[in-house]
Amino acid sequence: MTANFDANEKKGFRLLTIYERLLKGGEINKSALADEFGVSPKSIQRDIEALRVYISEKDFYDADSFIEYDRAKNCYRLVKAEREWFSPDEILAISKILLESRAFSKDEAETLVHKLLSQASPDMAHKIKEFLKSDLYSYVQPLHGKDIVKHIWQLTEYISNCRQITFTYTKQDLSVSQRTVNPVAIMFSEYYFYLAAIDCNSTNEYPKNFRIDRIENIAPTGQKFSIPYSRQFKEGEYKNRIQFMYPGKLSTVRFKFNGNSLEAALDRLPTSKVIEKNKDYAIVEAEIYSEGVKRWMLSQKDGLEVLSPEWFREEIKAEIQKMANNYKLLYKGE
């Protein structure tokens, strides 16, 4: 805008400024604002009354949002429905999780935190940023260093519209292949976002997991797909049963646990339940995909013993023996 506002433009600019400050948790002092805009306190009072009417009509379904006057501080502030807005403590918690996940490039992580902070008042935003200062400074982005937010949204659109897509995919060994898939879900695990998709060139009806940062040249094929309801991918159930994004065979595994933290073990396996417990150990059962949980169990081998199924117990024992043999070779210097 130019400096040559007419009366209506000045009022509109003033109203937007007041509303924005209120939305961010700011406190409005009528006299101070009148001096800032070069108008009378009565003009500011009329602005506040106009905003009160606007908020009451906009949020007619929710009486929890309104402008109140604080006599002790001689200011106005917006009381917001808690379920509709992030509070400062929620912004801090979400920002900490976002940074600890290390899922994004440094630029994307800083942008996302900045947008979260913009929902708080300037004073609170500054305070939260101070708490996050060390996290932001020490943030280490994943090695791929790619911006992935737009790719995630692009893939989500294809999933929502049941559109078949093709893309080039780089595997861990750096080999590149062309894939044609029916995308069904976006998931996150251990620093990376994954696309779960049914490979159109495979007879396997279960989805494969593709790291999104390794996907390039995404394009729709022009084909749409449909999945019978009985076979539709249930993302929540799948995530509760998979570890480290390795599928394997879906099995009910029972094991004895006497490690340091039973609570951590149960949180690691969302489908788990304690069958038996005493002061020395707990018997736990979980429905889980075998390949991923095998990797976790091997890291817990000193405090965990697989009881069933038999085939899985034998696989774990064989892996432990293999690890022991490799250690002996290393110790001998061979």
mmCIF file of C-alpha atoms in Angstrom:
data_model
loop_
_atom_site.group_PDB
_atom_site.id
_atom_site.type_symbol
_atom_site.label_atom_id
_atom_site.label_comp_id
_atom_site.label_asym_id
_atom_site.label_seq_id
_atom_site.Cartn_x
_atom_site.Cartn_y
_atom_site.Cartn_z
ATOM 1 C CA MET A 1 0.000 0.000 0.000
ATOM 2 C CA THR A 2 1.089 3.602 -0.548
ATOM 3 C CA ALA A 3 1.125 6.284 2.135
ATOM 4 C CA ASN A 4 -1.794 8.096 0.454
ATOM 5 C CA PHE A 5 -4.597 6.073 2.032
ATOM 6 C CA ASP A 6 -8.143 7.355 1.891
ATOM 7 C CA ALA A 7 -10.262 7.122 5.050
ATOM 8 C CA ASN A 8 -11.692 3.690 4.231
ATOM 9 C CA GLU A 9 -8.301 2.255 3.371
ATOM 10 C CA LYS A 10 -6.831 3.568 6.622
ATOM 11 C CA LYS A 11 -9.660 2.017 8.614
ATOM 12 C CA GLY A 12 -9.354 -1.294 6.769
ATOM 13 C CA PHE A 13 -5.589 -1.416 7.347
ATOM 14 C CA ARG A 14 -6.117 -0.589 11.026
ATOM 15 C CA LEU A 15 -8.760 -3.298 11.461
ATOM 16 C CA LEU A 16 -6.545 -5.925 9.840
ATOM 17 C CA THR A 17 -3.602 -4.909 12.029
ATOM 18 C CA ILE A 18 -5.649 -5.140 15.217
ATOM 19 C CA TYR A 19 -7.173 -8.480 14.197
ATOM 20 C CA GLU A 20 -3.778 -9.967 13.307
ATOM 21 C CA ARG A 21 -2.301 -8.907 16.640
ATOM 22 C CA LEU A 22 -5.248 -10.348 18.532
ATOM 23 C CA LEU A 23 -5.005 -13.642 16.637
ATOM 24 C CA LYS A 24 -1.356 -13.949 17.658
ATOM 25 C CA GLY A 25 -2.219 -13.462 21.325
ATOM 26 C CA GLY A 26 -1.254 -9.794 21.446
ATOM 27 C CA GLU A 27 -2.702 -7.342 23.961
ATOM 28 C CA ILE A 28 -4.284 -4.173 22.559
ATOM 29 C CA ASN A 29 -3.989 -0.929 24.518
ATOM 30 C CA LYS A 30 -6.503 1.550 23.148
ATOM 31 C CA SER A 31 -4.505 4.722 23.844
ATOM 32 C CA ALA A 32 -1.211 3.309 22.549
ATOM 33 C CA LEU A 33 -2.878 2.110 19.355
ATOM 34 C CA ALA A 34 -4.594 5.478 18.881
ATOM 35 C CA ASP A 35 -1.176 7.203 19.048
ATOM 36 C CA GLU A 36 0.330 4.635 16.648
ATOM 37 C CA PHE A 37 -2.307 5.274 13.981
ATOM 38 C CA GLY A 38 -2.876 8.966 14.699
ATOM 39 C CA VAL A 39 -6.566 8.617 15.513
ATOM 40 C CA SER A 40 -8.705 9.130 18.589
ATOM 41 C CA PRO A 41 -9.228 6.406 21.217
ATOM 42 C CA LYS A 42 -12.904 6.449 20.187
ATOM 43 C CA SER A 43 -11.909 5.318 16.669
ATOM 44 C CA ILE A 44 -9.986 2.387 18.142
ATOM 45 C CA GLN A 45 -12.979 1.558 20.351
ATOM 46 C CA ARG A 46 -15.225 1.480 17.263
ATOM 47 C CA ASP A 47 -12.700 -0.797 15.539
ATOM 48 C CA ILE A 48 -12.752 -3.195 18.482
ATOM 49 C CA GLU A 49 -16.551 -3.219 18.524
ATOM 50 C CA ALA A 50 -16.603 -3.943 14.773
ATOM 51 C CA LEU A 51 -14.205 -6.851 15.299
ATOM 52 C CA ARG A 52 -16.380 -8.152 18.140
ATOM 53 C CA VAL A 53 -19.358 -8.263 15.776
ATOM 54 C CA TYR A 54 -17.254 -9.934 13.057
ATOM 55 C CA ILE A 55 -15.939 -12.620 15.428
ATOM 56 C CA SER A 56 -19.383 -13.309 16.864
ATOM 57 C CA GLU A 57 -20.834 -13.780 13.366
ATOM 58 C CA LYS A 58 -17.845 -15.696 12.003
ATOM 59 C CA ASP A 59 -17.750 -18.037 14.989
ATOM 60 C CA PHE A 60 -21.484 -18.097 15.709
ATOM 61 C CA TYR A 61 -21.226 -21.855 16.278
ATOM 62 C CA ASP A 62 -18.594 -21.379 18.949
ATOM 63 C CA ALA A 63 -19.097 -18.956 21.826
ATOM 64 C CA ASP A 64 -15.594 -19.675 23.143
ATOM 65 C CA SER A 65 -13.978 -17.025 20.892
ATOM 66 C CA PHE A 66 -14.476 -13.388 21.891
ATOM 67 C CA ILE A 67 -12.609 -10.149 22.633
ATOM 68 C CA GLU A 68 -12.400 -9.394 26.359
ATOM 69 C CA TYR A 69 -11.226 -6.331 28.254
ATOM 70 C CA ASP A 70 -8.665 -6.827 31.043
ATOM 71 C CA ARG A 71 -9.175 -3.998 33.535
ATOM 72 C CA ALA A 72 -6.029 -4.807 35.496
ATOM 73 C CA LYS A 73 -3.824 -4.429 32.382
ATOM 74 C CA ASN A 74 -6.044 -1.884 30.626
ATOM 75 C CA CYS A 75 -5.984 -3.853 27.391
ATOM 76 C CA TYR A 76 -8.056 -6.008 25.061
ATOM 77 C CA ARG A 77 -7.202 -9.558 24.040
ATOM 78 C CA LEU A 78 -8.789 -12.377 22.081
ATOM 79 C CA VAL A 79 -10.018 -15.383 24.014
ATOM 80 C CA LYS A 80 -9.843 -18.280 21.555
ATOM 81 C CA ALA A 81 -11.346 -21.738 21.552
ATOM 82 C CA GLU A 82 -8.440 -23.903 22.712
ATOM 83 C CA ARG A 83 -9.255 -26.697 20.300
ATOM 84 C CA GLU A 84 -8.850 -24.357 17.310
ATOM 85 C CA TRP A 85 -5.509 -22.725 18.099
ATOM 86 C CA PHE A 86 -2.057 -23.793 19.168
ATOM 87 C CA SER A 87 -1.081 -22.530 22.604
ATOM 88 C CA PRO A 88 2.568 -21.533 23.305
ATOM 89 C CA ASP A 89 3.252 -24.804 25.133
ATOM 90 C CA GLU A 90 1.801 -26.796 22.210
ATOM 91 C CA ILE A 91 3.920 -24.840 19.710
ATOM 92 C CA LEU A 92 7.026 -25.613 21.761
ATOM 93 C CA ALA A 93 6.163 -29.328 22.035
ATOM 94 C CA ILE A 94 5.412 -29.708 18.302
ATOM 95 C CA SER A 95 8.582 -27.812 17.365
ATOM 96 C CA LYS A 96 10.696 -30.071 19.594
ATOM 97 C CA ILE A 97 9.206 -33.201 18.003
ATOM 98 C CA LEU A 98 9.684 -31.762 14.513
ATOM 99 C CA LEU A 99 13.364 -30.987 15.137
ATOM 100 C CA GLU A 100 14.058 -34.269 16.944
ATOM 101 C CA SER A 101 12.592 -36.228 14.024
ATOM 102 C CA ARG A 102 15.366 -34.936 11.702
ATOM 103 C CA ALA A 103 13.005 -35.707 8.822
ATOM 104 C CA PHE A 104 13.467 -32.470 6.887
ATOM 105 C CA SER A 105 16.245 -30.478 5.276
ATOM 106 C CA LYS A 106 17.557 -27.669 7.463
ATOM 107 C CA ASP A 107 15.755 -25.044 5.367
ATOM 108 C CA GLU A 108 12.429 -26.886 5.573
ATOM 109 C CA ALA A 109 12.775 -27.510 9.319
ATOM 110 C CA GLU A 110 13.507 -23.828 10.001
ATOM 111 C CA THR A 111 10.609 -22.752 7.770
ATOM 112 C CA LEU A 112 8.157 -25.062 9.540
ATOM 113 C CA VAL A 113 9.263 -23.880 12.985
ATOM 114 C CA HIS A 114 9.010 -20.256 11.852
ATOM 115 C CA LYS A 115 5.423 -20.832 10.684
ATOM 116 C CA LEU A 116 4.519 -22.418 13.999
ATOM 117 C CA LEU A 117 6.046 -19.480 15.874
ATOM 118 C CA SER A 118 4.034 -17.039 13.746
ATOM 119 C CA GLN A 119 0.885 -18.290 15.508
ATOM 120 C CA ALA A 120 2.137 -16.961 18.832
ATOM 121 C CA SER A 121 2.346 -13.352 19.989
ATOM 122 C CA PRO A 122 5.721 -11.665 19.314
ATOM 123 C CA ASP A 123 6.712 -11.911 22.985
ATOM 124 C CA MET A 124 5.818 -15.588 23.283
ATOM 125 C CA ALA A 125 7.350 -16.390 19.882
ATOM 126 C CA HIS A 126 10.634 -14.826 21.018
ATOM 127 C CA LYS A 127 10.510 -16.809 24.265
ATOM 128 C CA ILE A 128 9.845 -20.116 22.467
ATOM 129 C CA LYS A 129 12.577 -19.384 19.937
ATOM 130 C CA GLU A 130 15.038 -18.884 22.791
ATOM 131 C CA PHE A 131 14.100 -22.332 24.144
ATOM 132 C CA LEU A 132 14.667 -23.788 20.661
ATOM 133 C CA LYS A 133 17.877 -21.871 19.967
ATOM 134 C CA SER A 134 20.203 -24.779 20.670
ATOM 135 C CA ASP A 135 18.000 -27.259 18.764
ATOM 136 C CA LEU A 136 17.907 -25.013 15.692
ATOM 137 C CA TYR A 137 21.638 -24.301 15.790
ATOM 138 C CA SER A 138 22.588 -27.968 16.219
ATOM 139 C CA TYR A 139 20.038 -29.360 13.770
ATOM 140 C CA VAL A 140 21.574 -31.967 11.473
ATOM 141 C CA GLN A 141 19.562 -32.638 8.349
ATOM 142 C CA PRO A 142 19.308 -36.169 6.881
ATOM 143 C CA LEU A 143 22.124 -37.054 4.508
ATOM 144 C CA HIS A 144 19.895 -36.841 1.433
ATOM 145 C CA GLY A 145 19.438 -33.100 2.164
ATOM 146 C CA LYS A 146 16.339 -32.873 -0.031
ATOM 147 C CA ASP A 147 13.233 -30.748 0.412
ATOM 148 C CA ILE A 148 10.363 -33.233 0.553
ATOM 149 C CA VAL A 149 7.269 -31.389 1.815
ATOM 150 C CA LYS A 150 5.954 -30.628 -1.683
ATOM 151 C CA HIS A 151 6.585 -34.223 -2.794
ATOM 152 C CA ILE A 152 4.603 -35.490 0.209
ATOM 153 C CA TRP A 153 1.648 -33.303 -0.740
ATOM 154 C CA GLN A 154 1.894 -34.255 -4.421
ATOM 155 C CA LEU A 155 1.800 -37.952 -3.543
ATOM 156 C CA THR A 156 -1.075 -37.372 -1.118
ATOM 157 C CA GLU A 157 -3.126 -35.864 -3.960
ATOM 158 C CA TYR A 158 -2.520 -38.961 -6.098
ATOM 159 C CA ILE A 159 -3.539 -41.208 -3.184
ATOM 160 C CA SER A 160 -6.731 -39.209 -2.555
ATOM 161 C CA ASN A 161 -7.725 -39.375 -6.213
ATOM 162 C CA CYS A 162 -6.726 -43.058 -6.674
ATOM 163 C CA ARG A 163 -4.391 -42.162 -9.532
ATOM 164 C CA GLN A 164 -1.759 -44.596 -10.733
ATOM 165 C CA ILE A 165 1.712 -43.046 -10.970
ATOM 166 C CA THR A 166 5.150 -43.775 -12.339
ATOM 167 C CA PHE A 167 8.510 -42.622 -10.971
ATOM 168 C CA THR A 168 12.212 -43.418 -10.950
ATOM 169 C CA TYR A 169 13.490 -44.936 -7.719
ATOM 170 C CA THR A 170 17.054 -45.090 -6.410
ATOM 171 C CA LYS A 171 17.708 -48.036 -4.096
ATOM 172 C CA GLN A 172 20.260 -48.165 -1.318
ATOM 173 C CA ASP A 173 22.843 -49.719 -3.656
ATOM 174 C CA LEU A 174 22.332 -46.696 -5.978
ATOM 175 C CA SER A 175 20.689 -48.783 -8.710
ATOM 176 C CA VAL A 176 17.860 -46.914 -10.442
ATOM 177 C CA SER A 177 14.622 -48.424 -11.704
ATOM 178 C CA GLN A 178 11.351 -47.245 -13.187
ATOM 179 C CA ARG A 179 8.276 -48.068 -11.077
ATOM 180 C CA THR A 180 4.566 -48.011 -11.854
ATOM 181 C CA VAL A 181 2.456 -48.176 -8.699
ATOM 182 C CA ASN A 182 -0.923 -47.602 -7.098
ATOM 183 C CA PRO A 183 -0.118 -45.319 -4.127
ATOM 184 C CA VAL A 184 -2.095 -46.017 -0.945
ATOM 185 C CA ALA A 185 -0.482 -44.220 2.031
ATOM 186 C CA ILE A 186 2.207 -41.867 3.338
ATOM 187 C CA MET A 187 4.037 -42.958 6.485
ATOM 188 C CA PHE A 188 6.937 -41.805 8.646
ATOM 189 C CA SER A 189 9.499 -43.944 10.454
ATOM 190 C CA GLU A 190 13.038 -43.465 11.760
ATOM 191 C CA TYR A 191 13.947 -40.150 10.067
ATOM 192 C CA TYR A 192 12.270 -40.848 6.711
ATOM 193 C CA PHE A 193 8.902 -40.483 4.989
ATOM 194 C CA TYR A 194 7.718 -43.466 2.967
ATOM 195 C CA LEU A 195 5.192 -44.053 0.206
ATOM 196 C CA ALA A 196 3.303 -47.322 0.622
ATOM 197 C CA ALA A 197 2.247 -48.454 -2.834
ATOM 198 C CA ILE A 198 1.145 -51.588 -4.683
ATOM 199 C CA ASP A 199 3.642 -52.417 -7.426
ATOM 200 C CA CYS A 200 1.725 -52.868 -10.697
ATOM 201 C CA ASN A 201 4.439 -55.197 -12.024
ATOM 202 C CA SER A 202 4.278 -57.579 -9.083
ATOM 203 C CA THR A 203 1.822 -60.325 -8.155
ATOM 204 C CA ASN A 204 2.185 -59.391 -4.487
ATOM 205 C CA GLU A 205 -1.017 -57.696 -3.325
ATOM 206 C CA TYR A 206 0.671 -56.156 -0.274
ATOM 207 C CA PRO A 207 2.186 -52.655 -0.539
ATOM 208 C CA LYS A 208 5.896 -51.997 -0.900
ATOM 209 C CA ASN A 209 7.524 -49.124 0.954
ATOM 210 C CA PHE A 210 9.479 -46.506 -0.993
ATOM 211 C CA ARG A 211 11.507 -43.772 0.688
ATOM 212 C CA ILE A 212 10.120 -40.501 -0.624
ATOM 213 C CA ASP A 213 13.511 -38.791 -0.776
ATOM 214 C CA ARG A 214 14.603 -41.489 -3.274
ATOM 215 C CA ILE A 215 11.608 -40.947 -5.551
ATOM 216 C CA GLU A 216 12.045 -38.685 -8.583
ATOM 217 C CA ASN A 217 10.230 -37.768 -11.796
ATOM 218 C CA ILE A 218 6.745 -38.480 -10.415
ATOM 219 C CA ALA A 219 4.033 -38.482 -13.073
ATOM 220 C CA PRO A 220 0.493 -39.853 -13.393
ATOM 221 C CA THR A 221 -0.027 -42.611 -15.954
ATOM 222 C CA GLY A 222 -3.560 -41.445 -16.740
ATOM 223 C CA GLN A 223 -5.011 -44.593 -15.172
ATOM 224 C CA LYS A 224 -7.137 -44.724 -12.005
ATOM 225 C CA PHE A 225 -7.340 -47.680 -9.667
ATOM 226 C CA SER A 226 -9.788 -49.080 -7.164
ATOM 227 C CA ILE A 227 -9.329 -51.588 -4.360
ATOM 228 C CA PRO A 228 -12.188 -53.753 -3.012
ATOM 229 C CA TYR A 229 -13.194 -52.644 0.465
ATOM 230 C CA SER A 230 -12.157 -55.972 2.000
ATOM 231 C CA ARG A 231 -8.626 -55.459 0.652
ATOM 232 C CA GLN A 232 -8.317 -51.725 1.241
ATOM 233 C CA PHE A 233 -5.088 -50.648 2.888
ATOM 234 C CA LYS A 234 -5.620 -49.782 6.558
ATOM 235 C CA GLU A 235 -2.753 -47.414 7.267
ATOM 236 C CA GLY A 236 -3.247 -47.188 11.033
ATOM 237 C CA GLU A 237 -3.270 -50.967 11.512
ATOM 238 C CA TYR A 238 -0.261 -51.382 9.218
ATOM 239 C CA LYS A 239 1.815 -48.787 11.110
ATOM 240 C CA ASN A 240 1.029 -50.453 14.428
ATOM 241 C CA ARG A 241 2.409 -53.764 13.161
ATOM 242 C CA ILE A 242 5.533 -52.760 11.250
ATOM 243 C CA GLN A 243 9.001 -51.894 12.559
ATOM 244 C CA PHE A 244 11.658 -49.920 10.647
ATOM 245 C CA MET A 245 9.447 -50.204 7.527
ATOM 246 C CA TYR A 246 10.454 -53.864 6.972
ATOM 247 C CA PRO A 247 7.308 -55.976 6.380
ATOM 248 C CA GLY A 248 7.912 -59.747 6.340
ATOM 249 C CA LYS A 249 5.247 -62.195 7.476
ATOM 250 C CA LEU A 250 2.384 -60.966 9.650
ATOM 251 C CA SER A 251 2.521 -63.144 12.773
ATOM 252 C CA THR A 252 1.482 -63.283 16.391
ATOM 253 C CA VAL A 253 4.770 -63.357 18.289
ATOM 254 C CA ARG A 254 5.076 -64.256 21.969
ATOM 255 C CA PHE A 255 8.247 -63.491 23.920
ATOM 256 C CA LYS A 256 9.661 -63.305 27.448
ATOM 257 C CA PHE A 257 11.009 -59.883 28.388
ATOM 258 C CA ASN A 258 13.268 -59.090 31.339
ATOM 259 C CA GLY A 259 15.038 -56.051 29.891
ATOM 260 C CA ASN A 260 15.461 -52.619 31.431
ATOM 261 C CA SER A 261 12.120 -51.080 30.414
ATOM 262 C CA LEU A 262 8.970 -53.076 29.748
ATOM 263 C CA GLU A 263 7.130 -49.808 29.120
ATOM 264 C CA ALA A 264 9.528 -48.903 26.277
ATOM 265 C CA ALA A 265 9.076 -52.360 24.758
ATOM 266 C CA LEU A 266 5.281 -52.057 24.842
ATOM 267 C CA ASP A 267 5.438 -48.558 23.321
ATOM 268 C CA ARG A 268 7.706 -49.877 20.563
ATOM 269 C CA LEU A 269 5.074 -52.520 19.677
ATOM 270 C CA PRO A 270 1.642 -50.817 19.693
ATOM 271 C CA THR A 271 -0.267 -54.125 19.285
ATOM 272 C CA SER A 272 1.483 -55.746 22.253
ATOM 273 C CA LYS A 273 -0.215 -56.938 25.425
ATOM 274 C CA VAL A 274 1.148 -58.500 28.608
ATOM 275 C CA ILE A 275 -0.032 -62.099 29.005
ATOM 276 C CA GLU A 276 1.800 -62.846 32.239
ATOM 277 C CA LYS A 277 3.947 -60.796 34.599
ATOM 278 C CA ASN A 278 5.973 -61.365 37.743
ATOM 279 C CA LYS A 279 8.887 -59.622 39.446
ATOM 280 C CA ASP A 280 11.478 -61.243 37.144
ATOM 281 C CA TYR A 281 9.928 -61.062 33.666
ATOM 282 C CA ALA A 282 6.831 -60.483 31.569
ATOM 283 C CA ILE A 283 5.339 -62.598 28.800
ATOM 284 C CA VAL A 284 4.288 -60.342 25.928
ATOM 285 C CA GLU A 285 2.274 -61.088 22.800
ATOM 286 C CA ALA A 286 2.057 -58.886 19.699
ATOM 287 C CA GLU A 287 0.745 -59.150 16.165
ATOM 288 C CA ILE A 288 3.620 -57.822 14.075
ATOM 289 C CA TYR A 289 5.414 -58.086 10.730
ATOM 290 C CA SER A 290 8.326 -60.451 11.316
ATOM 291 C CA GLU A 291 11.217 -58.866 9.426
ATOM 292 C CA GLY A 292 11.084 -55.469 11.133
ATOM 293 C CA VAL A 293 10.480 -56.772 14.657
ATOM 294 C CA LYS A 294 13.381 -59.230 14.193
ATOM 295 C CA ARG A 295 15.777 -56.280 13.924
ATOM 296 C CA TRP A 296 14.449 -54.770 17.141
ATOM 297 C CA MET A 297 14.523 -58.078 19.013
ATOM 298 C CA LEU A 298 18.145 -58.701 18.049
ATOM 299 C CA SER A 299 19.030 -55.333 19.613
ATOM 300 C CA GLN A 300 17.285 -56.518 22.816
ATOM 301 C CA LYS A 301 18.642 -60.089 22.801
ATOM 302 C CA ASP A 302 20.142 -59.912 26.323
ATOM 303 C CA GLY A 303 16.751 -59.175 27.846
ATOM 304 C CA LEU A 304 14.400 -60.956 25.468
ATOM 305 C CA GLU A 305 13.610 -64.554 24.533
ATOM 306 C CA VAL A 306 11.231 -65.491 21.714
ATOM 307 C CA LEU A 307 8.784 -68.225 22.720
ATOM 308 C CA SER A 308 6.628 -68.605 19.613
ATOM 309 C CA PRO A 309 6.015 -69.218 16.805
ATOM 310 C CA GLU A 310 8.668 -71.906 16.497
ATOM 311 C CA TRP A 311 9.899 -70.870 13.030
ATOM 312 C CA PHE A 312 10.438 -67.319 14.210
ATOM 313 C CA ARG A 313 12.218 -68.453 17.387
ATOM 314 C CA GLU A 314 14.612 -70.518 15.258
ATOM 315 C CA GLU A 315 15.288 -67.544 12.957
ATOM 316 C CA ILE A 316 16.178 -65.346 15.936
ATOM 317 C CA LYS A 317 18.466 -68.031 17.390
ATOM 318 C CA ALA A 318 20.226 -68.430 14.037
ATOM 319 C CA GLU A 319 20.761 -64.665 13.747
ATOM 320 C CA ILE A 320 22.168 -64.488 17.292
ATOM 321 C CA GLN A 321 24.547 -67.353 16.532
ATOM 322 C CA LYS A 322 25.636 -65.622 13.330
ATOM 323 C CA MET A 323 26.351 -62.427 15.256
ATOM 324 C CA ALA A 324 28.383 -64.407 17.810
ATOM 325 C CA ASN A 325 30.425 -66.100 15.088
ATOM 326 C CA ASN A 326 31.160 -62.778 13.417
ATOM 327 C CA TYR A 327 32.279 -61.362 16.756
ATOM 328 C CA LYS A 328 34.668 -64.297 17.279
ATOM 329 C CA LEU A 329 36.183 -63.749 13.824
ATOM 330 C CA LEU A 330 36.608 -60.064 14.554
ATOM 331 C CA TYR A 331 38.161 -60.764 17.969
ATOM 332 C CA LYS A 332 40.669 -63.165 16.394
ATOM 333 C CA GLY A 333 41.551 -60.555 13.823
ATOM 334 C CA GLU A 334 40.571 -62.803 10.939
#
